[in-house]
């Protein structure tokens, strides 16, 4: 199964690319994590933020591969414990479908992106910087996978 992390923003700081790459690289072929970056539009003082968010959301949805189960990351979504996320990951892996995880830009996800989602997942009620979300998602997916495989990374 492939998990496509579809995220708004490019040219992340080196520490983001390094941390994301470290955790994504630990996942095996049975569950690989691939990043699809959506270029963020320029936001000036008088930018039309609703238009920008809508256009970024449209490009994000257009980049979701056909047949994917779509999961939107949003603070109003469902929270998972590590064990619950591991069970969810196991279900995804046995579904026969790839998964697309949507991470919005500074304005968050559009209503259209949330409506397209099969599941809305909340990492936390806290708001995280979007670059950090990539790292958290990669680490949590690796942790869930390691729990499923009995790997010692996750200790209960």
XYZ file of N, CA, C and O in Angstrom:
624
model
N 0.849 -1.176 0.000
C 0.000 0.000 0.000
C 0.892 1.235 0.000
O 1.898 1.296 0.693
N 0.451 2.215 -0.756
C 1.145 3.509 -0.772
C 0.284 4.526 -0.058
O -0.927 4.593 -0.276
N 0.935 5.321 0.769
C 0.277 6.446 1.416
C 0.864 7.700 0.779
O 2.081 7.909 0.811
N 0.001 8.503 0.185
C 0.414 9.742 -0.458
C 0.114 10.886 0.506
O -1.054 11.147 0.808
N 1.145 11.535 0.988
C 0.971 12.708 1.841
C 0.924 13.914 0.913
O 1.943 14.323 0.355
N -0.268 14.440 0.692
C -0.491 15.556 -0.226
C -0.539 16.820 0.626
O -1.483 17.027 1.389
N 0.496 17.650 0.499
C 0.639 18.795 1.399
C 0.931 20.070 0.625
O 1.718 20.060 -0.329
N 0.318 21.154 1.053
C 0.584 22.463 0.465
C 1.922 22.966 1.009
O 2.169 22.938 2.210
N 2.759 23.420 0.117
C 4.037 24.014 0.498
C 5.216 23.260 -0.079
O 5.187 22.038 -0.204
N 6.232 24.026 -0.451
C 7.481 23.485 -0.988
C 8.637 24.157 -0.252
O 8.443 25.056 0.547
N 9.815 23.691 -0.541
C 11.035 24.295 0.012
C 10.968 24.398 1.537
O 11.081 25.485 2.109
N 10.771 23.264 2.159
C 10.723 23.212 3.616
C 12.129 23.380 4.190
O 13.123 23.105 3.510
N 12.225 23.804 5.438
C 13.544 23.876 6.075
C 14.224 22.497 6.065
O 13.545 21.457 6.035
N 15.535 22.495 6.103
C 16.300 21.245 6.016
C 15.894 20.250 7.101
O 15.816 19.047 6.844
N 15.608 20.740 8.309
C 15.265 19.814 9.385
C 13.956 19.082 9.103
O 13.790 17.923 9.493
N 13.016 19.728 8.398
C 11.746 19.088 8.058
C 11.995 17.965 7.059
O 11.535 16.837 7.241
N 12.736 18.281 6.004
C 13.033 17.269 4.987
C 13.801 16.103 5.602
O 13.516 14.936 5.290
N 14.731 16.396 6.487
C 15.528 15.333 7.104
C 14.667 14.449 8.005
O 14.712 13.222 7.908
N 13.872 15.055 8.873
C 13.045 14.275 9.802
C 11.970 13.490 9.044
O 11.760 12.303 9.316
N 11.298 14.150 8.105
C 10.287 13.455 7.306
C 10.930 12.278 6.570
O 10.419 11.158 6.594
N 12.043 12.528 5.909
C 12.725 11.491 5.146
C 13.170 10.330 6.010
O 13.119 9.171 5.583
N 13.589 10.620 7.230
C 14.016 9.562 8.140
C 12.864 8.607 8.445
O 12.991 7.396 8.285
N 11.720 9.157 8.860
C 10.587 8.293 9.210
C 9.961 7.641 7.979
O 9.624 6.457 8.004
N 9.798 8.385 6.898
C 9.225 7.809 5.676
C 10.113 6.684 5.160
O 9.613 5.652 4.684
N 11.419 6.846 5.275
C 12.363 5.840 4.802
C 12.345 4.563 5.621
O 12.796 3.511 5.153
N 11.848 4.614 6.831
C 11.784 3.425 7.676
C 10.630 2.506 7.300
O 10.632 1.335 7.661
N 9.637 3.045 6.615
C 8.496 2.217 6.219
C 8.883 1.331 5.045
O 9.620 1.756 4.156
N 8.392 0.108 5.048
C 8.760 -0.861 4.021
C 7.842 -0.756 2.818
O 6.875 0.012 2.822
N 8.093 -1.583 1.827
C 7.287 -1.598 0.614
C 5.833 -1.942 0.849
O 4.966 -1.545 0.088
N 5.548 -2.689 1.918
C 4.147 -3.029 2.180
C 3.347 -1.812 2.613
O 2.121 -1.805 2.550
N 4.055 -0.774 3.045
C 3.406 0.458 3.502
C 4.386 1.606 3.276
O 5.137 1.972 4.169
N 4.392 2.162 2.078
C 5.336 3.231 1.772
C 4.648 4.594 1.870
O 3.445 4.711 1.637
N 5.428 5.593 2.239
C 4.925 6.958 2.393
C 5.607 7.838 1.360
O 6.839 7.903 1.302
N 4.795 8.498 0.543
C 5.315 9.335 -0.529
C 4.736 10.741 -0.410
O 3.535 10.892 -0.199
N 5.589 11.732 -0.554
C 5.185 13.130 -0.424
C 4.832 13.708 -1.787
O 5.580 13.559 -2.751
N 3.680 14.382 -1.857
C 3.253 15.122 -3.044
C 3.053 16.570 -2.594
O 2.088 16.861 -1.904
N 3.967 17.434 -2.991
C 3.891 18.839 -2.579
C 3.079 19.645 -3.586
O 3.266 19.537 -4.790
N 2.186 20.464 -3.051
C 1.381 21.384 -3.839
C 1.971 22.778 -3.620
O 2.035 23.241 -2.472
N 2.419 23.450 -4.677
C 3.004 24.771 -4.480
C 2.015 25.732 -3.792
O 0.850 25.809 -4.180
N 2.515 26.415 -2.782
C 1.695 27.423 -2.098
C 1.722 28.711 -2.911
O 2.767 29.098 -3.439
N 0.571 29.340 -3.017
C 0.514 30.618 -3.720
C 1.050 31.716 -2.811
O 0.988 31.624 -1.581
N 1.513 32.768 -3.438
C 2.046 33.912 -2.701
C 0.930 34.600 -1.935
O -0.174 34.799 -2.455
N 1.225 34.960 -0.705
C 0.256 35.634 0.147
C 0.826 36.999 0.523
O 1.686 37.093 1.379
N 0.301 38.021 -0.127
C 0.729 39.381 0.176
C -0.250 40.039 1.136
O -1.202 39.419 1.621
N -0.036 41.320 1.393
C -0.890 42.057 2.330
C -2.353 42.090 1.908
O -3.241 42.041 2.733
N -2.604 42.162 0.608
C -3.981 42.283 0.130
C -4.431 41.021 -0.606
O -5.318 41.075 -1.452
N -3.845 39.906 -0.270
C -4.177 38.651 -0.955
C -5.605 38.218 -0.635
O -6.087 38.410 0.487
N -6.251 37.628 -1.600
C -7.586 37.055 -1.427
C -7.387 35.632 -0.886
O -7.258 34.671 -1.648
N -7.351 35.506 0.431
C -7.015 34.242 1.060
C -8.020 33.139 0.780
O -7.646 31.973 0.642
N -9.290 33.490 0.652
C -10.282 32.455 0.356
C -10.083 31.910 -1.065
O -10.206 30.704 -1.293
N -9.742 32.774 -1.995
C -9.476 32.328 -3.364
C -8.224 31.456 -3.409
O -8.201 30.398 -4.032
N -7.187 31.894 -2.703
C -5.929 31.136 -2.664
C -6.173 29.744 -2.079
O -5.734 28.737 -2.635
N -6.883 29.686 -0.962
C -7.162 28.389 -0.322
C -7.978 27.504 -1.258
O -7.720 26.298 -1.366
N -8.955 28.091 -1.934
C -9.791 27.314 -2.865
C -8.947 26.742 -3.998
O -9.055 25.563 -4.340
N -8.075 27.571 -4.584
C -7.241 27.117 -5.700
C -6.238 26.056 -5.246
O -6.011 25.070 -5.950
N -5.628 26.257 -4.083
C -4.712 25.244 -3.562
C -5.456 23.944 -3.277
O -4.951 22.850 -3.559
N -6.664 24.058 -2.733
C -7.477 22.875 -2.466
C -7.838 22.124 -3.732
O -7.825 20.890 -3.764
N -8.160 22.870 -4.792
C -8.478 22.235 -6.076
C -7.269 21.484 -6.617
O -7.387 20.354 -7.106
N -6.081 22.106 -6.531
C -4.857 21.440 -7.005
C -4.534 20.227 -6.138
O -4.072 19.195 -6.632
N -4.806 20.341 -4.851
C -4.569 19.224 -3.940
C -5.456 18.037 -4.315
O -4.986 16.910 -4.463
N -6.747 18.297 -4.493
C -7.676 17.217 -4.839
C -7.355 16.622 -6.216
O -7.488 15.406 -6.411
N -6.926 17.454 -7.147
C -6.576 16.963 -8.480
C -5.353 16.052 -8.443
O -5.182 15.208 -9.325
N -4.513 16.194 -7.433
C -3.298 15.380 -7.363
C -3.501 14.063 -6.612
O -2.584 13.258 -6.524
N -4.694 13.839 -6.080
C -4.979 12.575 -5.401
C -5.093 11.482 -6.461
O -5.909 11.592 -7.373
N -4.285 10.432 -6.351
C -4.378 9.351 -7.341
C -5.754 8.687 -7.319
O -6.404 8.590 -6.278
N -6.189 8.234 -8.482
C -7.483 7.563 -8.604
C -7.554 6.359 -7.673
O -6.580 5.626 -7.513
N -8.713 6.169 -7.077
C -8.964 5.002 -6.250
C -8.494 5.098 -4.816
O -8.704 4.162 -4.040
N -7.864 6.203 -4.458
C -7.355 6.345 -3.097
C -8.478 6.582 -2.094
O -9.458 7.270 -2.395
N -8.296 6.056 -0.923
C -9.097 6.436 0.229
C -8.529 7.784 0.671
O -7.304 7.922 0.776
N -9.364 8.771 0.871
C -8.892 10.123 1.176
C -9.115 10.431 2.652
O -10.218 10.259 3.174
N -8.038 10.885 3.302
C -8.075 11.250 4.713
C -7.631 12.704 4.824
O -6.526 13.056 4.412
N -8.499 13.545 5.357
C -8.183 14.957 5.563
C -7.667 15.145 6.980
O -8.260 14.631 7.929
N -6.572 15.850 7.125
C -6.063 16.171 8.459
C -6.617 17.527 8.867
O -6.368 18.533 8.200
N -7.384 17.527 9.943
C -8.079 18.728 10.385
C -8.293 18.621 11.890
O -8.626 17.543 12.400
N -8.132 19.726 12.591
C -8.257 19.711 14.054
C -9.643 19.289 14.536
O -9.800 18.862 15.673
N -10.643 19.363 13.681
C -11.995 18.972 14.070
C -12.300 17.509 13.765
O -13.424 17.054 13.913
N -11.279 16.762 13.335
C -11.478 15.369 12.958
C -11.415 14.421 14.144
O -11.421 14.824 15.306
N -11.340 13.152 13.812
C -11.290 12.083 14.801
C -9.859 11.912 15.299
O -8.918 11.847 14.513
N -9.704 11.828 16.612
C -8.397 11.570 17.208
C -8.209 10.077 17.377
O -9.167 9.332 17.580
N -6.965 9.628 17.307
C -6.621 8.234 17.506
C -5.553 8.109 18.578
O -4.619 8.910 18.606
N -5.668 7.099 19.410
C -4.539 6.705 20.238
C -3.571 5.968 19.315
O -3.907 5.641 18.165
N -2.382 5.661 19.804
C -1.427 4.922 18.976
C -1.995 3.566 18.585
O -1.907 3.160 17.420
N -2.595 2.860 19.528
C -3.171 1.543 19.233
C -4.316 1.664 18.229
O -4.445 0.833 17.315
N -5.141 2.705 18.358
C -6.242 2.902 17.409
C -5.715 3.234 16.013
O -6.247 2.745 15.014
N -4.662 4.050 15.942
C -4.080 4.373 14.639
C -3.476 3.116 14.011
O -3.598 2.904 12.805
N -2.855 2.277 14.816
C -2.305 1.026 14.289
C -3.424 0.162 13.702
O -3.266 -0.406 12.610
N -4.548 0.064 14.388
C -5.680 -0.704 13.856
C -6.214 -0.068 12.567
O -6.557 -0.771 11.612
N -6.277 1.262 12.535
C -6.735 1.966 11.328
C -5.771 1.703 10.179
O -6.196 1.421 9.055
N -4.466 1.780 10.442
C -3.462 1.516 9.416
C -3.592 0.082 8.904
O -3.511 -0.169 7.697
N -3.818 -0.848 9.795
C -4.005 -2.246 9.397
C -5.216 -2.382 8.471
O -5.154 -3.086 7.459
N -6.299 -1.693 8.796
C -7.482 -1.725 7.924
C -7.158 -1.159 6.550
O -7.565 -1.702 5.524
N -6.425 -0.040 6.534
C -6.051 0.557 5.256
C -5.192 -0.411 4.449
O -5.388 -0.576 3.247
N -4.235 -1.051 5.112
C -3.331 -1.960 4.421
C -4.083 -3.163 3.842
O -3.699 -3.686 2.800
N -5.149 -3.586 4.497
C -5.918 -4.737 4.022
C -7.068 -4.346 3.087
O -7.773 -5.208 2.580
N -7.248 -3.055 2.855
C -8.365 -2.605 2.023
C -8.104 -2.786 0.530
O -9.033 -2.740 -0.270
N -6.844 -2.928 0.166
C -6.510 -3.034 -1.244
C -6.449 -1.693 -1.952
O -6.313 -1.641 -3.173
N -6.545 -0.615 -1.198
C -6.510 0.733 -1.773
C -5.331 1.502 -1.213
O -4.912 1.287 -0.081
N -4.831 2.425 -2.012
C -3.856 3.376 -1.503
C -4.604 4.441 -0.702
O -5.832 4.557 -0.803
N -3.856 5.212 0.073
C -4.438 6.256 0.926
C -3.799 7.595 0.569
O -2.593 7.664 0.326
N -4.596 8.641 0.522
C -4.096 10.007 0.338
C -4.433 10.804 1.590
O -5.601 10.878 1.986
N -3.408 11.352 2.219
C -3.577 12.201 3.397
C -3.443 13.647 2.943
O -2.446 14.019 2.338
N -4.440 14.474 3.245
C -4.452 15.868 2.800
C -4.062 16.805 3.931
O -4.693 16.795 4.990
N -3.030 17.612 3.690
C -2.586 18.624 4.652
C -2.679 19.976 3.959
O -1.980 20.227 2.973
N -3.540 20.833 4.460
C -3.760 22.133 3.847
C -2.638 23.114 4.111
O -1.671 22.825 4.810
N -2.808 24.294 3.566
C -1.849 25.376 3.763
C -2.196 26.188 5.000
O -2.936 25.725 5.877
N -1.698 27.424 5.082
C -1.925 28.260 6.261
C -3.400 28.493 6.592
O -3.758 28.662 7.748
N -4.265 28.479 5.581
C -5.696 28.669 5.839
C -6.409 27.356 6.122
O -7.616 27.318 6.309
N -5.687 26.259 6.126
C -6.287 24.955 6.387
C -6.893 24.367 5.125
O -6.639 24.813 4.010
N -7.702 23.337 5.309
C -8.354 22.666 4.198
C -9.651 23.376 3.832
O -10.308 23.964 4.685
N -10.016 23.268 2.582
C -11.286 23.835 2.129
C -12.425 22.888 2.498
O -12.215 21.710 2.794
N -13.629 23.418 2.458
C -14.808 22.575 2.688
C -14.874 21.459 1.655
O -15.262 20.335 1.970
N -14.471 21.747 0.418
C -14.493 20.731 -0.643
C -13.544 19.583 -0.319
O -13.870 18.415 -0.552
N -12.376 19.893 0.235
C -11.417 18.841 0.601
C -11.967 17.992 1.740
O -11.869 16.758 1.709
N -12.548 18.635 2.735
C -13.131 17.873 3.853
C -14.315 17.028 3.371
O -14.499 15.901 3.813
N -15.101 17.571 2.453
C -16.257 16.830 1.924
C -15.810 15.622 1.105
O -16.479 14.586 1.105
N -14.700 15.739 0.406
C -14.180 14.634 -0.418
C -13.590 13.515 0.450
O -13.490 12.369 0.027
N -13.221 13.835 1.669
C -12.534 12.876 2.540
C -13.457 11.751 3.000
O -14.626 11.972 3.308
N -12.882 10.556 3.034
C -13.576 9.402 3.593
C -13.462 9.403 5.116
O -14.259 8.776 5.810
N -12.456 10.094 5.614
C -12.194 10.181 7.050
C -11.509 11.514 7.314
O -10.693 11.969 6.504
N -11.842 12.154 8.429
C -11.151 13.368 8.864
C -10.418 13.017 10.148
O -11.021 12.572 11.122
N -9.088 13.192 10.127
C -8.203 12.785 11.217
C -7.623 14.027 11.872
O -7.096 14.908 11.208
N -7.717 14.089 13.203
C -7.116 15.175 13.972
C -5.881 14.648 14.686
O -5.963 13.685 15.448
N -4.753 15.289 14.447
C -3.536 14.935 15.182
C -3.620 15.416 16.625
O -3.034 14.817 17.515
N -4.342 16.515 16.827
C -4.413 17.139 18.148
C -5.378 18.322 18.052
O -5.570 18.869 16.973
N -5.941 18.739 19.186
C -6.711 19.987 19.142
C -5.801 21.220 19.022
O -6.275 22.307 18.749
N -4.505 21.017 19.190
C -3.549 22.109 19.011
C -3.361 22.386 17.525
O -3.567 21.517 16.688
N -2.919 23.585 17.198
C -2.578 23.928 15.823
C -1.065 23.821 15.678
O -0.319 24.399 16.471
N -0.624 23.055 14.677
C 0.814 22.874 14.428
C 1.213 23.623 13.171
O 0.414 23.764 12.235
N 2.480 24.056 13.097
C 2.970 24.613 11.838
C 2.902 23.519 10.763
O 3.194 22.348 11.045
N 2.510 23.889 9.563
C 2.306 22.889 8.512
C 3.551 22.065 8.212
O 3.435 20.863 7.965
N 4.756 22.645 8.241
C 5.933 21.786 8.032
C 6.066 20.699 9.112
O 6.429 19.566 8.813
N 5.733 21.044 10.338
C 5.840 20.071 11.427
C 4.826 18.941 11.280
O 5.092 17.801 11.663
N 3.668 19.225 10.689
C 2.648 18.194 10.487
C 3.206 17.047 9.653
O 2.952 15.875 9.935
N 4.014 17.354 8.649
C 4.615 16.307 7.818
C 5.436 15.341 8.673
O 5.371 14.129 8.498
N 6.206 15.914 9.578
C 7.071 15.100 10.437
C 6.227 14.279 11.413
O 6.456 13.074 11.589
N 5.238 14.907 12.022
C 4.387 14.196 12.989
C 3.657 13.043 12.300
O 3.614 11.927 12.826
N 3.088 13.291 11.136
C 2.362 12.241 10.420
C 3.298 11.085 10.075
O 2.964 9.917 10.297
N 4.470 11.395 9.541
C 5.418 10.337 9.179
C 5.824 9.528 10.412
O 5.857 8.292 10.366
N 6.095 10.207 11.512
C 6.497 9.487 12.727
C 5.359 8.638 13.264
O 5.560 7.490 13.659
N 4.159 9.178 13.294
C 3.026 8.425 13.829
C 2.675 7.221 12.962
O 2.309 6.171 13.478
N 2.778 7.359 11.652
C 2.537 6.218 10.773
C 3.604 5.147 10.986
O 3.300 3.953 11.034
N 4.857 5.572 11.120
C 5.918 4.599 11.394
C 5.688 3.920 12.745
O 5.830 2.705 12.874
N 5.293 4.675 13.747
C 5.024 4.115 15.077
C 3.885 3.090 14.995
O 3.979 1.997 15.537
N 2.816 3.434 14.290
C 1.683 2.513 14.146
C 2.116 1.252 13.406
O 1.764 0.133 13.805
N 2.884 1.413 12.340
C 3.364 0.268 11.573
C 4.262 -0.615 12.436
O 4.155 -1.843 12.411
N 5.151 0.028 13.215
C 6.066 -0.757 14.062
C 5.290 -1.523 15.132
O 5.659 -2.648 15.478
N 4.210 -0.949 15.639
C 3.364 -1.643 16.611
C 2.718 -2.870 15.960
O 2.698 -3.959 16.551
N 2.237 -2.723 14.732
C 1.631 -3.857 14.020
C 2.639 -4.976 13.767
O 2.280 -6.153 13.771
N 3.876 -4.614 13.535
C 4.903 -5.589 13.195
C 5.694 -6.087 14.405
O 6.619 -6.869 14.249
N 5.328 -5.630 15.589
C 6.034 -6.063 16.801
C 7.448 -5.522 16.895
O 8.296 -6.052 17.609
N 7.715 -4.461 16.168
C 9.033 -3.814 16.181
C 9.198 -3.086 17.516
O 8.243 -2.490 18.020
N 10.389 -3.088 18.073
C 10.575 -2.455 19.397
C 10.520 -0.936 19.421
O 10.602 -0.345 20.500
N 10.344 -0.250 18.284
C 10.284 1.215 18.283
C 9.196 1.711 19.224
O 9.397 2.644 19.991
N 8.025 1.075 19.144
C 6.925 1.491 20.036
C 6.883 0.570 21.247
O 6.771 -0.616 21.114
N 6.985 1.166 22.407
C 6.909 0.398 23.647
C 5.681 0.850 24.428
O 5.499 2.040 24.655
N 4.879 -0.103 24.814
C 3.672 0.249 25.587
C 3.955 0.229 27.057
O 4.820 -0.397 27.564
